[in-house]
XYZ file of C-alpha atoms in Angstrom:
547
model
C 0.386 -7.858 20.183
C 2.748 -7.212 17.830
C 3.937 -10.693 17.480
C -0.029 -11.679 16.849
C -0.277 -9.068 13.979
C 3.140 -10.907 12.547
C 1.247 -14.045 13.017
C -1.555 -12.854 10.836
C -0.099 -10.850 8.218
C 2.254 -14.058 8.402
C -1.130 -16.456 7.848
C -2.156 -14.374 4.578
C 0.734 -14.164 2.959
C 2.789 -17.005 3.797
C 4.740 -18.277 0.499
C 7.429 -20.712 0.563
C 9.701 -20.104 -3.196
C 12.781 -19.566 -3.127
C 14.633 -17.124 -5.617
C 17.783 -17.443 -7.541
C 20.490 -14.761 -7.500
C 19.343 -11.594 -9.117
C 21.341 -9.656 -10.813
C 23.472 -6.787 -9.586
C 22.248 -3.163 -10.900
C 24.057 -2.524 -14.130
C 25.513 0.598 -14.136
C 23.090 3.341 -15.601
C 24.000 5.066 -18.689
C 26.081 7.886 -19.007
C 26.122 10.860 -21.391
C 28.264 13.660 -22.038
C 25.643 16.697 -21.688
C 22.338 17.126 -19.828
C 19.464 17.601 -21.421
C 16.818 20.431 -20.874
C 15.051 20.862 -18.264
C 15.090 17.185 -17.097
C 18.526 17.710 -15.420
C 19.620 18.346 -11.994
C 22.773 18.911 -10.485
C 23.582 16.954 -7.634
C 26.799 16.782 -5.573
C 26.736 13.001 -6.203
C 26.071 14.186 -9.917
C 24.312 14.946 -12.994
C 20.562 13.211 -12.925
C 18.236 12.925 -15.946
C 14.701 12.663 -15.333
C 11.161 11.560 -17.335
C 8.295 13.930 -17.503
C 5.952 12.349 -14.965
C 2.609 11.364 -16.061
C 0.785 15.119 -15.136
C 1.871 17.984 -16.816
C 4.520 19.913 -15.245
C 5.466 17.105 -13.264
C 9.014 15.491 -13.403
C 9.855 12.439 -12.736
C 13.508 10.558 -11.294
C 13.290 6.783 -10.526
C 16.017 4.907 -9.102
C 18.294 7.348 -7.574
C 20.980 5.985 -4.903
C 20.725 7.629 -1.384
C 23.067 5.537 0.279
C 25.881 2.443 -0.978
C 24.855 -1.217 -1.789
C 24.917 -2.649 1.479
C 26.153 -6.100 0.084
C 29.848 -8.310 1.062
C 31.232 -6.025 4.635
C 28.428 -3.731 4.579
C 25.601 -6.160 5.070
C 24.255 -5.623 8.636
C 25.974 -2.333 8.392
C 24.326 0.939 8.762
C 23.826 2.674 5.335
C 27.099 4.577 4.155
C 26.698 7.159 1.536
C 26.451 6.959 -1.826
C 29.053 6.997 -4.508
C 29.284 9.924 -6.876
C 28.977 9.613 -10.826
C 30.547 10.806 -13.957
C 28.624 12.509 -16.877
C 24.879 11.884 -16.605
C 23.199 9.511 -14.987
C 19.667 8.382 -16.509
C 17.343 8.214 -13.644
C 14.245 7.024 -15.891
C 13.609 3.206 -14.658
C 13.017 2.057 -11.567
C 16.045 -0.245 -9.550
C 16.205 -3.393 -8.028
C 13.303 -4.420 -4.968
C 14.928 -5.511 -1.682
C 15.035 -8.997 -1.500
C 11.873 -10.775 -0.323
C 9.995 -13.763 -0.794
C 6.560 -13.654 -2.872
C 3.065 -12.901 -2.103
C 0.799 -16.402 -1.932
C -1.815 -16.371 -5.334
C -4.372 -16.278 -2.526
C -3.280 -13.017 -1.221
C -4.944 -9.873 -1.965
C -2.048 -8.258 -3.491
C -0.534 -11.166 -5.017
C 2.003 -10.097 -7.940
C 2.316 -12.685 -10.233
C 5.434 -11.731 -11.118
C 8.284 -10.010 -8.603
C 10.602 -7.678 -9.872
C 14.320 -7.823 -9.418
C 15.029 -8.382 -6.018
C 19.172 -7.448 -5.257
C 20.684 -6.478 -1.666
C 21.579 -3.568 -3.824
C 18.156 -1.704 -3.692
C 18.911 0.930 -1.667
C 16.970 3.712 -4.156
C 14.565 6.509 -3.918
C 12.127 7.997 -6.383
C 11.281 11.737 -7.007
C 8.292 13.356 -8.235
C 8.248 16.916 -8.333
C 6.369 19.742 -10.191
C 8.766 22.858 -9.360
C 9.694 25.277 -11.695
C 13.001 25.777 -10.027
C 15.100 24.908 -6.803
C 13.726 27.956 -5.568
C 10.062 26.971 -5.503
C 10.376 25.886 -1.909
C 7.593 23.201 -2.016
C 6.297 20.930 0.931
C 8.444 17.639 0.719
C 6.185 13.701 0.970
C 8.097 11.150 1.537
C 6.644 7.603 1.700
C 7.559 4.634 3.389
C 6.091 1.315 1.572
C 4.132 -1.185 3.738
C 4.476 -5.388 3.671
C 5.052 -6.266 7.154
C 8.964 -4.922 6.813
C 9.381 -8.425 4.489
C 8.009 -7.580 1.168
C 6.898 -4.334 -0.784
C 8.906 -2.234 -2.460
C 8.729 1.549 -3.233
C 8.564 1.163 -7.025
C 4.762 -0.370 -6.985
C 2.994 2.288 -10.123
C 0.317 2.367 -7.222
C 2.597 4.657 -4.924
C 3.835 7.098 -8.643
C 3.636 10.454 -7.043
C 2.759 12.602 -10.179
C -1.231 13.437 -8.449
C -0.051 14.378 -5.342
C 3.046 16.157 -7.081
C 0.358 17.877 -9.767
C -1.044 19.019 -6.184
C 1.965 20.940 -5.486
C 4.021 18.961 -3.367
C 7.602 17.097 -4.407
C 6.711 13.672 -3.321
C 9.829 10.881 -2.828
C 9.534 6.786 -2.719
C 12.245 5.257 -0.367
C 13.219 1.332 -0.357
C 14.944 -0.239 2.437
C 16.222 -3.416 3.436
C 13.287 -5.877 4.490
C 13.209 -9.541 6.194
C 16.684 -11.029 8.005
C 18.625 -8.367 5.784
C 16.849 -5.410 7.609
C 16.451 -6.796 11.253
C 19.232 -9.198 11.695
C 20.575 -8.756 14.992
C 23.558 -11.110 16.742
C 26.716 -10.991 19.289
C 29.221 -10.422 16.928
C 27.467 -7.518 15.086
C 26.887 -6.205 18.371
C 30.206 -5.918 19.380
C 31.235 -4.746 16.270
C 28.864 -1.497 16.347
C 30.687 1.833 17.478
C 26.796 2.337 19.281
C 26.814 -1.713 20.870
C 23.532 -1.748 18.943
C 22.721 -4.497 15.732
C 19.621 -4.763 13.395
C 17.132 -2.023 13.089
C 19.046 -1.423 9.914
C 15.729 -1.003 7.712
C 14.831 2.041 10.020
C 18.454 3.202 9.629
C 18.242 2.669 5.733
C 14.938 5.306 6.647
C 17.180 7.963 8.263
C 19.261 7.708 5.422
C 16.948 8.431 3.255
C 15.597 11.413 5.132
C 19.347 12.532 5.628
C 19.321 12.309 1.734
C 16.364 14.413 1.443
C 17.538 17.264 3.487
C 20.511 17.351 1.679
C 19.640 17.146 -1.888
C 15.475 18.027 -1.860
C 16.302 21.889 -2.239
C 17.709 20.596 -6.133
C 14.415 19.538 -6.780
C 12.062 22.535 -5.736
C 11.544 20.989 -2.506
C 12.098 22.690 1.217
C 14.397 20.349 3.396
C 12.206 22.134 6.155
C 8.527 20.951 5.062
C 9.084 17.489 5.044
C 6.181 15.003 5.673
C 7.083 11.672 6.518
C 3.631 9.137 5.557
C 3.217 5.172 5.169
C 0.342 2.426 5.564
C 0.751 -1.041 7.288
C 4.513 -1.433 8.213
C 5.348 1.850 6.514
C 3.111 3.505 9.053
C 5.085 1.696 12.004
C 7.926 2.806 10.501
C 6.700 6.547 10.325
C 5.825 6.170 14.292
C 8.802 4.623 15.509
C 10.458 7.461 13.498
C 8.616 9.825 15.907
C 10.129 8.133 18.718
C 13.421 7.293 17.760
C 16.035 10.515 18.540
C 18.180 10.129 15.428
C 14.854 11.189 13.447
C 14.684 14.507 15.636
C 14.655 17.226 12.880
C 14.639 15.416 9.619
C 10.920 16.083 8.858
C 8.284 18.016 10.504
C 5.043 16.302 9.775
C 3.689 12.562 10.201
C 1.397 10.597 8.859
C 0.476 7.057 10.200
C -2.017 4.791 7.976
C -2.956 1.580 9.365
C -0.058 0.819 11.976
C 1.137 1.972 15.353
C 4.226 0.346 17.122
C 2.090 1.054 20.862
C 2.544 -3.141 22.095
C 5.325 -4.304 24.103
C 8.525 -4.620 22.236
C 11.439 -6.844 22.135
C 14.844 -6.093 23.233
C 18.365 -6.404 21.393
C 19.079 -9.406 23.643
C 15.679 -11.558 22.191
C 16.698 -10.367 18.770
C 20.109 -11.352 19.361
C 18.421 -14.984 20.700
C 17.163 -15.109 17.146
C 20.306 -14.496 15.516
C 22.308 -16.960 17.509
C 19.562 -19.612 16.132
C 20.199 -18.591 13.037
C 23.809 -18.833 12.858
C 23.614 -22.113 14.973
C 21.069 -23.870 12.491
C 23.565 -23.210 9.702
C 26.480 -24.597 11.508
C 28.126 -21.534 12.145
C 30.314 -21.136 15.345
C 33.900 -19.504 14.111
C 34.018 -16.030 12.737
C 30.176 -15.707 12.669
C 29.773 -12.109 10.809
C 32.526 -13.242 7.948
C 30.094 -16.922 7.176
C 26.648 -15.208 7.488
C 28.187 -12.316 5.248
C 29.503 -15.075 2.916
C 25.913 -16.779 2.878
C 24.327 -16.138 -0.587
C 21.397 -13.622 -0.640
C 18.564 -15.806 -1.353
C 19.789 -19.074 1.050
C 19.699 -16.685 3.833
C 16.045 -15.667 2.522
C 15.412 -19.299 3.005
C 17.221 -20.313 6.227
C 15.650 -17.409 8.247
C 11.848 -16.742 9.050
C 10.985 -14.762 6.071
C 7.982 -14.071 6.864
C 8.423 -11.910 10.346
C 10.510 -8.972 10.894
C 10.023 -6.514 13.691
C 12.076 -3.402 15.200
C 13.009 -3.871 18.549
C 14.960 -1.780 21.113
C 18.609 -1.669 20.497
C 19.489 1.027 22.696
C 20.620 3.726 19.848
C 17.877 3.601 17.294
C 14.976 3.235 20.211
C 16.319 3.992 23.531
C 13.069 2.483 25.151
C 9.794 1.204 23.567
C 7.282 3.895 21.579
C 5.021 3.569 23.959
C 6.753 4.809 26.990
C 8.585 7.951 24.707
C 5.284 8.743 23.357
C 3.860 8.482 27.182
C 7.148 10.447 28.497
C 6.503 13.275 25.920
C 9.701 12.584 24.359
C 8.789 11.776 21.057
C 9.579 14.042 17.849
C 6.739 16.859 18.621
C 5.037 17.472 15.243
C 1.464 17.267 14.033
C 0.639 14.053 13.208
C -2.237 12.614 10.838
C -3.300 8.822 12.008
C -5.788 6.291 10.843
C -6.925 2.952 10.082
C -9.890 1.061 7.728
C -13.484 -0.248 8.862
C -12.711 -3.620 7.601
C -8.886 -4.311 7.981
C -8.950 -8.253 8.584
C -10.779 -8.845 5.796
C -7.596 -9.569 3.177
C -5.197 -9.766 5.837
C -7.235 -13.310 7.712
C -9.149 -14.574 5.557
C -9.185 -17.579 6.650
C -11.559 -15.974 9.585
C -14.241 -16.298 6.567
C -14.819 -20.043 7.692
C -14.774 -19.481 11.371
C -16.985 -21.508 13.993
C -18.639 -20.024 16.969
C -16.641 -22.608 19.338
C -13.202 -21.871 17.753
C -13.991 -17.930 18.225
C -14.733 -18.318 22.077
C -12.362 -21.177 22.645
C -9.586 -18.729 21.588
C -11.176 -15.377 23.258
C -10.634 -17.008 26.592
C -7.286 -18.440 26.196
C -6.221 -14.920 25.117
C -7.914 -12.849 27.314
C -8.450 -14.880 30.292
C -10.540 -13.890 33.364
C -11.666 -10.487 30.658
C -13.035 -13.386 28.303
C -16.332 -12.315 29.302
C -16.295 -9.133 28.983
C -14.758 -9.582 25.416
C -17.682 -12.007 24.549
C -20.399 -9.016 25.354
C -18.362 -6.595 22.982
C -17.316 -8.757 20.333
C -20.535 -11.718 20.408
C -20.760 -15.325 19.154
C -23.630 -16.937 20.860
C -25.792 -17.780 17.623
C -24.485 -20.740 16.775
C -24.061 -22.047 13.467
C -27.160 -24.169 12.196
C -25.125 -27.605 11.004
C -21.684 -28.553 11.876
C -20.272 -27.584 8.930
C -22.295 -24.167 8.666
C -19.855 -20.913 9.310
C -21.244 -18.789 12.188
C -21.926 -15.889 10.710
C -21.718 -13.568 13.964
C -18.467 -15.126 15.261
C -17.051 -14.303 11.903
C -18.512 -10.398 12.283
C -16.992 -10.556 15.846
C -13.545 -11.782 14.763
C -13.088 -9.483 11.616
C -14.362 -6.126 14.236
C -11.974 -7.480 16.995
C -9.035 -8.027 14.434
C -9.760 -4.134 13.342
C -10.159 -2.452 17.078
C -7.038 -4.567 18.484
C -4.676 -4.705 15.417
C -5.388 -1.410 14.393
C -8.171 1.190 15.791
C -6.622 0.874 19.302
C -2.839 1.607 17.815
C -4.036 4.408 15.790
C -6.480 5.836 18.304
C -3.103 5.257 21.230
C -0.963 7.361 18.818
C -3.273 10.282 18.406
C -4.471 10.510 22.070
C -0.251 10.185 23.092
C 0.648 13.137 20.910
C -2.631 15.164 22.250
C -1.800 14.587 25.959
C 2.207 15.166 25.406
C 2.859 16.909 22.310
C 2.436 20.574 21.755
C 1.507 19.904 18.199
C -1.907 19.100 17.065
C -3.036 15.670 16.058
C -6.058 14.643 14.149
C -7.535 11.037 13.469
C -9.169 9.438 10.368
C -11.358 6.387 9.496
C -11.548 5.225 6.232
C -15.104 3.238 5.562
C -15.393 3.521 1.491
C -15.829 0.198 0.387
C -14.128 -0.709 -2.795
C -16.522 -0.758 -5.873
C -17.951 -4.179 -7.724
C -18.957 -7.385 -6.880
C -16.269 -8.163 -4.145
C -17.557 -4.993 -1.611
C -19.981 -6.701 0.448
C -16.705 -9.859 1.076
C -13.848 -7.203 1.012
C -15.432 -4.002 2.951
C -12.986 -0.741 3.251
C -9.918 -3.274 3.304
C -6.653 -2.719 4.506
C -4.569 -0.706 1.872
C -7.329 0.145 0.349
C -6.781 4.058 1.448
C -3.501 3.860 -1.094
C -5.626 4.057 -4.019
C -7.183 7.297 -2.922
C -4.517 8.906 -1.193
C -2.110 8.669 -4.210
C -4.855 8.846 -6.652
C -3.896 6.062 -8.996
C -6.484 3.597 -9.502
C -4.534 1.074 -11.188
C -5.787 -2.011 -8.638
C -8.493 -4.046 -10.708
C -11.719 -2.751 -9.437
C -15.056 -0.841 -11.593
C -14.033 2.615 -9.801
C -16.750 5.378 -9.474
C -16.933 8.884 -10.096
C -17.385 8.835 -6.135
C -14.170 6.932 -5.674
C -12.104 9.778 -7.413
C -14.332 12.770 -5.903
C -13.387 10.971 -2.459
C -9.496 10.770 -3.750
C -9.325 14.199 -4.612
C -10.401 15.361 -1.309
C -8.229 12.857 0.365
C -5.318 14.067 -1.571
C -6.035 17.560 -0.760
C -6.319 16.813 2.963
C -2.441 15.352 2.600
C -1.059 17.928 0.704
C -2.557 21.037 2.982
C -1.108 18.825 5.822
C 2.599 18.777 4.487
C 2.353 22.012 3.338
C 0.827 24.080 6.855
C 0.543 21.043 9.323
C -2.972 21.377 8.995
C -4.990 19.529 6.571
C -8.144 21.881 6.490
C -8.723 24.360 3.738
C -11.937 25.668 1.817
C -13.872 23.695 0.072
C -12.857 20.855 2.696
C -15.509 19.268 5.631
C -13.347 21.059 8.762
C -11.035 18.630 10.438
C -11.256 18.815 14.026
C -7.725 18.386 16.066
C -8.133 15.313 18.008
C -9.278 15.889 21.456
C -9.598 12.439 23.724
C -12.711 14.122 25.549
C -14.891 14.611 22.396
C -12.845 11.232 20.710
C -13.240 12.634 17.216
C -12.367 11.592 14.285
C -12.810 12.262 10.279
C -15.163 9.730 8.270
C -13.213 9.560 4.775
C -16.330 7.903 2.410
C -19.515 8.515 0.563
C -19.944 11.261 2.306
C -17.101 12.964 4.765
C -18.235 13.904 7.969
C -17.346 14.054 11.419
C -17.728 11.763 14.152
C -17.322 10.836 17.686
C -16.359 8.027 19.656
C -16.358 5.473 17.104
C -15.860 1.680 18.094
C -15.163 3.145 21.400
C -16.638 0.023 23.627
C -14.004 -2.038 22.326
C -10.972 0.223 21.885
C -11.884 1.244 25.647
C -11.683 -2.586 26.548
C -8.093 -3.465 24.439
C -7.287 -0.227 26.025
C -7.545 -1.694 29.648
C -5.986 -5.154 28.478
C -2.829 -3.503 27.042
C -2.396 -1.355 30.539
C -2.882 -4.563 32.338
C -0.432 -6.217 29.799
C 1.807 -2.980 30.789
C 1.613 -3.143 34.520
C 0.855 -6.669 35.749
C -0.632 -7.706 39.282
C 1.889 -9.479 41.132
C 0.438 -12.517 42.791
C 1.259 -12.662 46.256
C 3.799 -15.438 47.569
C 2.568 -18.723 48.677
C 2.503 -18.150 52.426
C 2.038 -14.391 52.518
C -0.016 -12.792 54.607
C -3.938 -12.487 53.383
């Protein structure tokens, strides 16, 4: 399933330029003397910060958590960063990883990229502490785009609301695309753990390793930390629960919009891929020295730029997140998880112009002898009134399928793992607040969406409502009770039930925030039944056996 969701994210934001070199990040200025209150001392350093956009709130953008993994270190794990001299000025944002562009048709098109560099490997700090004694819950976000594009230096994800809210929120980058999951051989061998690629969940860890060592500077508690992130960031944070190297590096999860519950690939298929990769360039002799040697954005182009996946390697994942979660041997700590009432909508849009035929033509080559009993839950039998007429229900149908088995089943797998074989308390959300204006009834409660409201800057172009930030500030609080207790609820606050798979709750976050139960559950009940059978297949007897 995974591979499908790759597919589709794939389909909407499929872009074919090609970037030339960009610069390496200069070094940052240095100064004698710190300044104010604006300073803190680091063992890497001095670092000078901006006042942040609330009052009281600080700001540090573009601070180095681990080297530039560029020449011998690419397809390295992340070493640690150099120190500086005097002060460095930590008021501007670094370098993205390298990536290829949105399409214009995409949803979240940028017209224009920032720097992309292999040297990107930054983090951002918000914080609103009075001292390093403060002690303050610790967010830190993981940035979605399918593990090939994003960034965490988008001025949507500027933590100054939730920091004004009394956490100390942090931004992390990592490497993305065939620079973040490049596995082959030769790396392989060359790995004290036998393990290759994975290294944009490594770049993670270091990150979090970074935080527990240097968060205290900043007001923050290394022992409150919240790891949260939407789309790919939120596979991220739920691998993170299952991989061991995580265990103790934060003590709260969210998960918006992504769950890592399919079948997964091994280090021998990613290794398959890397072989390909190395083969299509030529490359047979001293394979890790020529791919190192291959320029940054011709190995953008020569690989498949638009999928990236974490697989098993053995060291990072031991086994697949399903069976850890299922084993109860995933990091135990409360978890928040979610997803959106109308995910497809920006991320296939090309479903818009769907037929009835082309809907049940690829129902039953998917699901086979349960293409039936798809067909009831998910219906296309109105057919469309001319031949060139979209078919209105088989377009409903797709875009509810696409957001039960993309998303509400991974989301609604996670919780219901963590209730049956954690010991901490898990709690499920579904976000149905369309966005405001004339593109609500085509766009619906979209996926990403949530961002807006649960960082509280409303920068994306839409007429926002006094409900939209009355529904952010609540959403906000929710997070920041969360990292700070484990537990979202507080007064003032609709109560948040724990999840419990035999009432199937979960929290409405829109118009009006309430609490419901079993929600979608026909359908996540059936891709529930289709994974297991994906899971445990029937072994057809041998021809000859015994009937």
């Amino acid at each position: 399933m995974k591979t499908a969701l790759l597919s589709m994210l794939a389909l909407a934001a499929l872009a074919a330029a090609v970037f030339p070199q960009a610069p390496q990040v200069a070094a940052p200025p240095v100064r004698e003397v710190a300044r104010g209150d604006l300073s803190v001392k680091l063992d890497q350093g001095l670092l000078h910060g901006i006042a942040g956009t609330r009052p009281g709130v600080r700001a540090y953008l573009g601070v180095p958590f681990a080297a530039p993994p560029v020449g011998d270190l690419r397809w390295k794990p992340p070493q640690p960063a150099a120190s500086w001299q005097g002060v460095r000025e930590a008021g501007e944002y670094s370098h993205a990883c390298w990536q290829t562009p949105y399409p214009a048709s995409a949803a979240i098109y940028q017209s224009k990229l920032p720097p992309l560099s292999e040297d990107c490997l930054y983090l951002n700090v918000w914080t609103p502490a009075h001292s390093d004694k403060d002690a303050l819950p610790v967010m830190v976000w993981i940035h979605g785009g399918g593990f090939t594009r994003g960034s965490a230096n988008l001025s949507s994800y500027a933590g100054d609301v939730l920091a004004a809210k009394g956490a100390v929120v942090v931004t992390i980058n990592y490497r993305l695309g065939v620079f973040g999951f490049f596995a082959h051989p030769a790396l392989t061998a060359e790995s004290a753990h036998h393990a290759s690629g994975n290294y944009a969940l490594l770049d993670q860890l270091a990150a979090l390793e970074w935080v527990k060592k240097n968060i205290a500077k900043f007001g923050g508690d290394p022992n409150c930390v919240t790891i949260f992130g939407e789309s790919a960031g939120s596979w991220a944070v739920n691998i993170l629960m299952a991989s061991p190297l995580a265990r103790g590096l934060f003590q709260r999860a969210i998960g918006e919009s992504g769950g890592s519950f399919d079948a997964m690939e091994t280090l021998a298929d990613a290794e398959k891929k890397g072989l390909a990769l190395a083969d299509a360039r030529g490359i047979t002799q001293d394979p890790l020295k020529s791919l190192r040697a291959i320029p940054a954005e011709e190995l953008l182009a020569a690989s498949h730029a638009d999928t990236a996946q974490a697989f098993v390697d053995g060291w990072v994942l031991p086994r697949d997140v399903y069976s850890i979660f299922a084993e109860g041997k995933q990091n135990d700590v409360p978890l928040v998880a979610g997803s959106n009432a109308d995910e497809g909508t920006t991320l296939a849009p090309q479903a818009a112009l769907l037929k009835t035929g082309m809907f049940v033509a690829g129902a039953q080559q998917r699901y086979g002898a349960s293409a039936a009993e798809f067909l009831k839950l998910y219906p296309a039998d109105t057919p469309a009134t001319t031949p060139t007429t979209t078919d209105d229900q088989a377009v409903q149908s797709f875009y509810a399928a696409f957001r039960d088995r993309v998303f509400g089943w991974q989301m609604r797998t996670w919780v219901r793992l963590q209730a049956r074989t954690g010991h901490t308390p898990a709690r499920l959300y579904y976000f149905t607040r369309r966005a405001p204006g004339p593109a609500a009834a085509r766009l619906g409660a979209f996926h990403a969406l949530e961002i807006a409201y649960v960082f509280g800057n409303f920068a994306w172009p839409f007429p926002w409502e006094d409900a939209d930030r009355q529904l952010s500030d609540a959403i906000t609080s929710y997070w920041v009770n969360f990292a700070r207790t484990g537990d979202p609820n507080a007064s003032g606050l609709v109560p948040w039930p724990a999840y419990d798979p035999k009432k199937d709750e979960l929290l409405e976050l829109s118009d009006q925030i309430r609490v419901r139960a079993q929600v979608n559950k026909p359908g996540l009940d059936f891709f529930d039944a289709y994974n297991d059978s994906l899971r445990h297949p029937v072994e057809k007897p041998a021809s000859g056996a015994n009937r």
